[in-house]
Short mmCIF file of C-alpha atoms in Angstrom, two decimals:
data_model
loop_
_atom_site.label_atom_id
_atom_site.label_comp_id
_atom_site.label_asym_id
_atom_site.label_seq_id
_atom_site.Cartn_x
_atom_site.Cartn_y
_atom_site.Cartn_z
CA MET S 1 49.20 112.06 -168.89
CA SER S 2 47.54 115.48 -169.31
CA ARG S 3 44.49 113.90 -171.00
CA ILE S 4 44.17 111.42 -168.12
CA LEU S 5 44.43 114.26 -165.57
CA ALA S 6 41.73 116.19 -167.43
CA ASP S 7 39.44 113.20 -166.78
CA GLU S 8 40.24 113.18 -163.09
CA THR S 9 36.73 114.00 -161.87
CA GLY S 10 35.06 111.32 -164.02
CA MET S 11 37.71 108.79 -163.11
CA VAL S 12 37.35 109.42 -159.37
CA ASP S 13 33.60 109.22 -159.66
CA ALA S 14 33.97 105.84 -161.30
CA PHE S 15 36.27 104.76 -158.47
CA MET S 16 33.77 105.86 -155.84
CA ALA S 17 30.86 104.15 -157.57
CA ALA S 18 32.86 100.86 -157.96
CA ILE S 19 33.97 100.92 -154.32
CA ALA S 20 30.37 101.57 -153.04
CA ARG S 21 29.03 98.79 -155.32
CA GLU S 22 31.62 96.14 -154.45
CA ILE S 23 32.28 96.74 -150.78
CA PRO S 24 29.25 96.84 -148.33
CA ALA S 25 31.27 98.65 -145.68
CA TYR S 26 31.63 101.65 -148.00
CA ALA S 27 28.00 101.76 -149.19
CA ASN S 28 26.73 103.45 -145.93
CA LEU S 29 29.37 106.04 -145.25
CA ASP S 30 28.24 109.53 -144.27
CA ALA S 31 29.09 112.66 -146.32
CA ARG S 32 32.18 113.45 -144.29
CA GLN S 33 33.56 109.92 -144.67
CA LEU S 34 32.84 109.87 -148.38
CA GLU S 35 34.69 113.13 -148.84
CA GLU S 36 37.61 111.70 -146.91
CA VAL S 37 37.67 108.62 -149.13
CA ARG S 38 37.46 110.78 -152.21
CA SER S 39 40.39 112.97 -151.15
CA ILE S 40 42.58 109.90 -150.53
CA ILE S 41 41.69 108.50 -153.96
CA VAL S 42 42.51 111.79 -155.65
CA TRP S 43 45.83 111.99 -153.92
CA THR S 44 46.69 108.35 -154.76
CA LEU S 45 45.72 108.85 -158.41
CA ARG S 46 47.81 111.92 -158.82
CA ARG S 47 50.79 110.31 -157.02
CA VAL S 48 50.62 107.21 -159.26
CA LEU S 49 50.52 109.34 -162.43
CA GLU S 50 53.38 111.51 -161.12
CA LEU S 51 55.48 108.41 -160.39
CA TRP S 52 54.67 106.95 -163.80
CA SER S 53 55.85 110.10 -165.54
CA VAL S 54 59.27 109.94 -163.81
CA ASP S 55 59.58 106.24 -163.27
CA GLY S 56 59.76 106.94 -159.56
CA ALA S 57 58.75 105.14 -156.33
CA LEU S 58 56.97 105.98 -153.13
CA GLY S 59 59.12 107.86 -150.58
CA PRO S 60 59.16 107.84 -146.79
CA ASP S 61 56.50 110.69 -146.66
CA ASP S 62 54.17 108.60 -148.84
CA ILE S 63 54.59 105.52 -146.61
CA ARG S 64 53.84 107.60 -143.56
CA MET S 65 50.72 108.94 -145.16
CA PHE S 66 49.40 105.42 -145.94
CA ARG S 67 50.32 104.25 -142.51
CA GLY S 68 48.27 107.11 -141.09
CA VAL S 69 45.33 105.96 -143.26
CA GLY S 70 45.57 102.54 -141.65
CA ALA S 71 45.70 104.06 -138.18
CA VAL S 72 42.57 106.18 -138.81
CA ARG S 73 40.67 103.27 -140.22
CA ALA S 74 41.51 101.21 -137.10
CA ARG S 75 40.14 104.01 -134.93
CA ASP S 76 36.87 104.27 -136.75
CA ALA S 77 36.62 100.48 -136.80
CA ARG S 78 36.30 100.06 -140.55
CA PRO S 79 37.26 96.51 -141.41
CA LEU S 80 40.81 96.13 -142.60
CA ALA S 81 39.90 93.69 -145.33
CA ALA S 82 37.43 96.28 -146.74
CA VAL S 83 40.03 99.09 -146.59
CA LEU S 84 42.58 97.08 -148.43
CA ARG S 85 40.06 95.83 -151.00
CA ALA S 86 39.02 99.45 -151.77
CA TYR S 87 42.46 100.10 -153.24
CA ARG S 88 42.24 96.98 -155.36
CA VAL S 89 38.81 97.87 -156.58
CA ALA S 90 40.02 101.36 -157.48
CA ALA S 91 42.90 99.92 -159.39
CA LEU S 92 40.63 97.74 -161.52
CA ALA S 93 38.28 100.73 -162.15
CA PHE S 94 41.33 102.77 -163.17
CA PHE S 95 42.48 100.33 -165.80
CA ASP S 96 38.93 99.81 -167.04
CA ARG S 97 38.70 103.59 -167.55
CA ILE S 98 42.07 103.77 -169.27
CA GLY S 99 40.98 100.99 -171.64
CA GLU S 100 37.62 102.68 -172.39
CA ARG S 101 38.83 106.27 -172.95
CA PHE S 102 42.57 106.32 -173.64
CA ALA S 103 43.38 103.17 -175.57
CA ASP S 104 44.40 105.28 -178.58
CA ALA S 105 46.72 107.49 -176.54
CA VAL S 106 48.57 104.98 -174.37
CA SER S 107 51.00 102.49 -175.96
CA VAL S 108 51.39 98.93 -174.75
CA ARG S 109 54.79 99.91 -173.25
CA ASP S 110 53.30 102.86 -171.44
CA LEU S 111 50.43 100.77 -170.14
CA SER S 112 52.86 98.16 -168.91
CA ALA S 113 54.89 100.78 -167.08
CA LEU S 114 51.76 102.32 -165.61
CA ALA S 115 50.55 98.87 -164.41
CA ARG S 116 53.93 98.23 -162.81
CA VAL S 117 53.91 101.57 -160.96
CA TRP S 118 50.31 101.05 -159.76
CA LEU S 119 51.01 97.52 -158.55
CA THR S 120 54.08 98.61 -156.77
CA VAL S 121 52.19 101.47 -155.06
CA LEU S 122 49.39 98.99 -154.19
CA ASP S 123 51.88 96.59 -152.59
CA GLN S 124 53.74 99.29 -150.62
CA SER S 125 50.59 101.12 -149.59
CA SER S 126 48.86 97.88 -148.44
CA GLU S 127 51.81 96.98 -146.26
CA ALA S 128 51.86 100.50 -144.73
CA ILE S 129 48.07 100.56 -144.15
CA PHE S 130 48.27 97.05 -142.60
CA ASP S 131 51.09 98.13 -140.32
CA GLY S 132 49.31 101.36 -139.24
CA TYR S 133 45.98 99.48 -138.72
CA GLU S 134 47.60 96.64 -136.69
CA SER S 135 49.71 98.92 -134.58
CA THR S 136 46.70 101.16 -133.75
CA GLY S 137 44.53 98.07 -133.28
CA ARG S 138 46.83 96.79 -130.63
CA MET S 139 46.58 100.00 -128.71
CA LEU S 140 42.77 100.01 -129.14
CA GLY S 141 42.71 96.45 -127.97
CA GLU S 142 43.45 97.74 -124.53
CA ASP S 143 40.05 99.27 -124.63
CA ARG S 144 37.99 96.30 -125.77
CA GLU S 145 34.71 97.94 -124.73
CA ARG S 146 35.29 100.72 -127.19
CA SER S 147 36.01 98.30 -129.99
CA LEU S 148 32.85 96.33 -129.19
CA ARG S 149 30.85 99.53 -129.28
CA GLY S 150 32.29 100.23 -132.66
CA LEU S 151 31.22 96.77 -133.76
CA LEU S 152 27.66 97.39 -132.51
CA THR S 153 27.52 100.67 -134.35
CA ASP S 154 28.66 99.04 -137.57
CA LEU S 155 26.13 96.30 -137.22
CA LEU S 156 23.26 98.76 -136.70
CA LEU S 157 24.37 100.94 -139.65
CA GLY S 158 24.84 98.03 -142.00
CA ARG S 159 28.59 98.53 -142.28
CA GLN S 160 29.32 95.01 -141.13
CA SER S 161 27.13 93.07 -143.58
CA HIS S 162 29.65 90.70 -145.06
CA ALA S 163 29.60 87.46 -143.00
CA GLY S 164 33.31 86.71 -143.52
CA THR S 165 34.42 90.13 -142.42
CA LEU S 166 32.20 90.04 -139.38
CA ARG S 167 33.63 86.64 -138.38
CA ALA S 168 37.22 87.95 -138.80
CA ARG S 169 36.41 91.02 -136.66
CA LEU S 170 34.88 88.87 -133.93
CA ARG S 171 37.97 86.68 -133.91
CA GLU S 172 40.14 89.79 -133.46
CA LEU S 173 37.95 90.68 -130.43
CA ASP S 174 37.94 87.09 -129.18
CA ALA S 175 34.14 87.20 -129.13
CA GLU S 176 31.16 85.54 -130.62
CA LEU S 177 27.67 86.85 -131.38
CA PRO S 178 24.60 84.81 -130.54
CA SER S 179 22.78 83.49 -133.62
CA SER S 180 20.05 85.99 -132.75
CA PHE S 181 19.61 88.60 -130.07
CA ASP S 182 17.26 91.19 -128.67
CA LEU S 183 17.59 94.85 -129.61
CA VAL S 184 16.59 97.45 -126.94
CA VAL S 185 16.39 101.15 -127.79
CA VAL S 186 15.55 103.57 -124.96
CA SER S 187 14.96 107.30 -124.69
CA PRO S 188 15.03 109.12 -121.33
CA ALA S 189 12.68 111.91 -120.51
CA ALA S 190 15.67 114.19 -119.79
CA THR S 191 17.77 115.24 -122.73
CA GLY S 192 21.25 115.94 -121.29
CA PRO S 193 24.31 114.69 -123.18
CA ASP S 194 24.86 111.75 -120.83
CA ASP S 195 21.26 110.74 -120.16
CA ALA S 196 20.94 108.36 -123.14
CA GLU S 197 24.22 106.71 -122.19
CA ARG S 198 23.12 106.24 -118.62
CA ALA S 199 19.80 104.78 -119.75
CA ALA S 200 21.49 102.31 -122.05
CA ALA S 201 23.97 101.24 -119.35
CA LEU S 202 21.16 100.81 -116.81
CA VAL S 203 19.08 98.62 -119.11
CA THR S 204 22.12 96.59 -120.15
CA ALA S 205 23.28 95.95 -116.58
CA ALA S 206 19.79 94.84 -115.46
CA LEU S 207 18.98 92.69 -118.50
CA ASP S 208 22.42 91.21 -119.02
CA ALA S 209 22.36 89.40 -115.66
CA ARG S 210 19.63 87.07 -116.93
CA ALA S 211 21.40 86.33 -120.23
CA ALA S 212 24.91 85.78 -118.87
CA GLY S 213 24.20 82.57 -117.06
CA ASP S 214 23.54 80.64 -120.25
CA ALA S 215 26.29 82.09 -122.38
CA ALA S 216 29.37 80.38 -123.66
CA ASP S 217 32.73 81.90 -122.48
CA ARG S 218 33.30 83.91 -125.68
CA GLU S 219 29.69 84.76 -126.44
CA LEU S 220 28.65 88.42 -126.07
CA THR S 221 25.62 88.68 -123.87
CA SER S 222 25.33 92.45 -124.15
CA LEU S 223 26.69 95.63 -125.79
CA HIS S 224 25.43 99.15 -125.50
CA THR S 225 26.11 102.54 -127.04
CA VAL S 226 24.46 105.80 -127.91
CA MET S 227 23.34 106.58 -131.48
CA ASP S 228 21.12 109.38 -132.82
CA GLY S 229 20.61 110.63 -129.24
CA VAL S 230 19.11 107.35 -127.85
CA GLY S 231 20.54 104.49 -125.93
CA VAL S 232 20.94 101.24 -127.81
CA ALA S 233 21.55 97.78 -126.27
CA LEU S 234 22.18 94.42 -127.78
CA VAL S 235 21.19 91.79 -125.25
CA LYS S 236 21.15 88.00 -125.69
CA ALA S 237 17.83 87.49 -123.93
CA VAL S 238 15.49 90.19 -122.59
CA ASP S 239 12.77 89.69 -119.99
CA PRO S 240 9.99 91.93 -121.38
CA ALA S 241 8.32 92.32 -117.99
CA LEU S 242 11.60 93.46 -116.39
CA LEU S 243 12.22 95.87 -119.20
CA ALA S 244 8.73 97.39 -118.81
CA ARG S 245 9.33 97.84 -115.06
CA LEU S 246 12.71 99.53 -115.70
CA ALA S 247 11.16 101.86 -118.28
CA ALA S 248 8.34 102.79 -115.88
CA GLY S 249 10.64 103.15 -112.86
CA HIS S 250 13.17 105.36 -114.61
CA ASP S 251 10.86 107.45 -116.84
CA LEU S 252 12.02 105.85 -120.09
CA THR S 253 10.28 105.10 -123.34
CA GLY S 254 11.63 102.23 -125.23
CA VAL S 255 11.53 99.56 -127.93
CA LEU S 256 12.20 95.81 -127.72
CA LEU S 257 12.78 93.79 -130.88
CA THR S 258 13.45 90.06 -130.49
CA GLY S 259 15.04 87.65 -132.93
CA VAL S 260 17.40 90.19 -134.45
CA THR S 261 20.39 89.01 -136.51
CA ALA S 262 23.39 90.74 -138.03
CA ALA S 263 21.50 90.81 -141.37
CA THR S 264 18.24 92.33 -140.00
CA ALA S 265 19.82 94.65 -137.43
CA PRO S 266 20.08 97.77 -139.67
CA ARG S 267 16.38 97.81 -140.61
CA ASP S 268 15.33 96.90 -137.08
CA HIS S 269 17.38 99.76 -135.71
CA ARG S 270 15.92 102.22 -138.12
CA LEU S 271 12.37 101.09 -137.25
CA ALA S 272 13.14 101.37 -133.52
CA VAL S 273 14.50 104.96 -133.75
CA HIS S 274 11.70 106.04 -135.97
CA GLY S 275 9.06 104.53 -133.73
CA LEU S 276 10.51 106.29 -130.71
CA ARG S 277 10.41 109.62 -132.45
CA HIS S 278 7.08 109.38 -134.29
CA ALA S 279 4.75 107.37 -132.08
CA SER S 280 1.96 109.65 -130.99
CA PRO S 281 1.27 110.53 -127.33
CA LEU S 282 -1.68 108.16 -127.59
CA VAL S 283 0.71 105.27 -128.03
CA TRP S 284 2.78 106.05 -124.91
CA THR S 285 -0.31 106.28 -122.70
CA GLU S 286 -0.88 102.58 -123.38
CA ARG S 287 2.64 101.13 -123.79
CA ARG S 288 5.99 102.09 -122.26
CA VAL S 289 7.90 99.62 -124.53
CA LEU S 290 6.97 99.21 -128.20
CA ASP S 291 7.25 95.83 -129.93
CA ARG S 292 7.68 94.87 -133.54
CA GLY S 293 4.00 95.18 -134.29
CA ASP S 294 3.88 98.71 -132.97
CA LEU S 295 6.93 99.72 -134.99
CA GLU S 296 5.66 98.13 -138.30
CA VAL S 297 2.37 100.01 -137.92
CA VAL S 298 4.05 103.35 -137.03
CA ALA S 299 6.39 103.00 -140.01
CA LEU S 300 3.46 102.15 -142.36
CA VAL S 301 1.16 105.01 -141.40
CA THR S 302 3.96 107.62 -141.31
CA GLY S 303 5.55 106.62 -144.65
CA GLN S 304 8.86 105.52 -143.24
CA PRO S 305 11.05 104.14 -146.09
CA ASP S 306 11.44 100.73 -144.43
CA ALA S 307 7.64 100.21 -144.09
CA ASP S 308 6.47 96.90 -145.41
CA PRO S 309 2.72 96.13 -145.49
CA GLY S 310 3.50 92.47 -145.96
CA GLN S 311 5.19 92.28 -142.51
CA VAL S 312 2.55 94.13 -140.48
CA ALA S 313 -0.02 91.34 -140.01
CA GLU S 314 2.51 88.75 -138.84
CA ALA S 315 4.28 91.28 -136.62
CA VAL S 316 1.03 92.15 -134.87
CA LEU S 317 -0.83 88.82 -134.89
CA GLY S 318 1.98 86.31 -134.98
CA HIS S 319 0.89 82.77 -135.86
CA LEU S 320 -2.76 83.81 -135.41
CA ALA S 321 -2.47 85.82 -138.68
CA GLN S 322 -3.14 82.46 -140.47
CA ASP S 323 -6.18 81.64 -138.26
CA ASP S 324 -9.38 82.49 -140.09
CA ASP S 325 -11.56 82.36 -136.98
CA THR S 326 -9.27 84.75 -135.11
CA ARG S 327 -9.23 87.27 -137.97
CA ARG S 328 -13.00 87.17 -138.49
CA THR S 329 -13.62 87.51 -134.73
CA LEU S 330 -11.18 90.42 -134.42
CA ASP S 331 -12.74 92.21 -137.44
CA ALA S 332 -16.24 91.72 -135.92
CA VAL S 333 -15.16 93.02 -132.54
CA ILE S 334 -13.58 96.10 -134.03
CA TYR S 335 -16.68 97.01 -135.87
CA SER S 336 -19.18 96.05 -133.17
CA ASP S 337 -20.13 97.19 -129.68
CA GLY S 338 -19.00 94.38 -127.44
CA ALA S 339 -18.87 90.57 -127.66
CA PRO S 340 -22.62 90.00 -127.95
CA ALA S 341 -22.88 92.20 -131.04
CA ALA S 342 -19.77 90.66 -132.52
CA ALA S 343 -21.19 87.18 -131.81
CA ALA S 344 -24.42 88.11 -133.59
CA ARG S 345 -22.45 89.20 -136.67
CA LEU S 346 -20.52 85.91 -136.62
CA HIS S 347 -23.50 83.68 -135.73
CA VAL S 348 -21.63 82.21 -132.75
CA HIS S 349 -22.09 82.30 -128.95
CA PRO S 350 -20.76 85.37 -127.19
CA GLN S 351 -18.62 83.07 -125.00
CA THR S 352 -16.89 81.88 -128.20
CA VAL S 353 -15.95 85.41 -129.02
CA ARG S 354 -14.68 86.05 -125.50
CA TYR S 355 -12.56 82.81 -125.67
CA ARG S 356 -11.02 83.84 -129.03
CA LEU S 357 -10.24 87.35 -127.67
CA LYS S 358 -8.63 85.84 -124.62
CA ARG S 359 -6.43 83.65 -126.80
CA LEU S 360 -5.59 86.62 -128.99
CA ALA S 361 -4.58 88.74 -125.95
CA ALA S 362 -2.41 85.92 -124.54
CA ALA S 363 -0.61 85.59 -127.90
CA THR S 364 -0.12 89.28 -128.71
CA GLY S 365 -0.23 91.10 -125.36
CA ARG S 366 -2.91 93.42 -126.80
CA ASP S 367 -6.42 94.25 -125.72
CA PRO S 368 -8.48 95.36 -128.71
CA ARG S 369 -10.73 97.46 -126.44
CA THR S 370 -7.96 100.16 -126.04
CA PRO S 371 -7.56 102.87 -128.74
CA TRP S 372 -3.98 102.16 -129.87
CA ASN S 373 -4.32 98.34 -129.81
CA ARG S 374 -7.65 98.62 -131.72
CA PHE S 375 -5.88 100.77 -134.38
CA VAL S 376 -2.93 98.34 -134.59
CA PHE S 377 -5.21 95.42 -135.02
CA GLN S 378 -7.30 97.21 -137.65
CA THR S 379 -4.15 98.22 -139.58
CA ALA S 380 -2.85 94.66 -139.46
CA LEU S 381 -6.14 93.28 -140.85
CA LEU S 382 -6.15 95.83 -143.66
CA ALA S 383 -2.47 95.37 -144.48
CA GLY S 384 -2.76 91.58 -144.66
CA ALA S 385 -6.15 91.23 -146.26
CA SER S 386 -4.88 90.65 -149.80
CA ARG S 387 -2.58 87.80 -148.63
CA TRP S 388 -5.24 85.61 -146.99
CA PRO S 389 -7.39 83.02 -148.81
CA GLY S 390 -10.85 84.29 -149.72
CA ALA S 391 -9.82 87.93 -149.22
#
């Protein structure tokens, strides 16, 4: 046993790596949470080895400890299935490590006894964790709003990426998510501790009224919370014009992303927060609420890790990204002084250029004559050039 204990650090590192690799909910934990998981693993490993050496069993204090783990996991809304699976993954990693490094030092009889102890601990600890989680979950169920906010947080942080786990959690909350939804992120001009919360609640209350009429009984039409100092709202269907009026009337800057799903929510949320913080003052003089095109451009030009040149053109131009006439006209307008000069470059009538620009503005909500929109269009053309025929 002393040789195994001497390998404790390497063994625990292997456990942590296996858990992060196998369980999505554990891949995005922050430093504090990772340290907490590590300390529980170290305690469990030492306890198993201690029980193995004396052929013992878990006592009441051990059971209370594991029950407390379940209670804490319920409070931070980590999925119960993921918590229980973490112990199974750690057990497999443990025996893999034993086989790789200590096969010469552990007899078949010793290994059998060790497996029996570990499986017994796994069975008893799982029952205690389940009991603590369920008991605490029932108490938390009295505050469904808090639980739903925890769900939203997990969605946006990518801690709820497994479809089966998400469905189970929604069943526990007696709720359903729309197949896609709109994500609104707002930042108030004031920076008090409650300002972001008030902004999110205001936006949710105003926008949810429109979505609720078409929703099924169990379908969530809105959720809101505060993350990273900004208000975040998930709304089934947002009226962009109403959101723009709210932002102007309450001195908010904001982001609206449509067509968001559970799978795309983490990247969309990161883009939104980054855009709010890094868009230049020039942007806000033209737009109170940024859309996907704005965010993709801001991410690209500021080197944000989620930036994807392949998505910029479609985010900005929509279906017109595949229209050769629209792209050539836009390019000519950007590099010319007015429609007549652009028409001369294209060898078409100026009215044709004006018609194409009108169609572009209707589809994108952008006027290429303003500085920010001109820059966005120019970036989209450059980013998408290599993907278009004849480029």
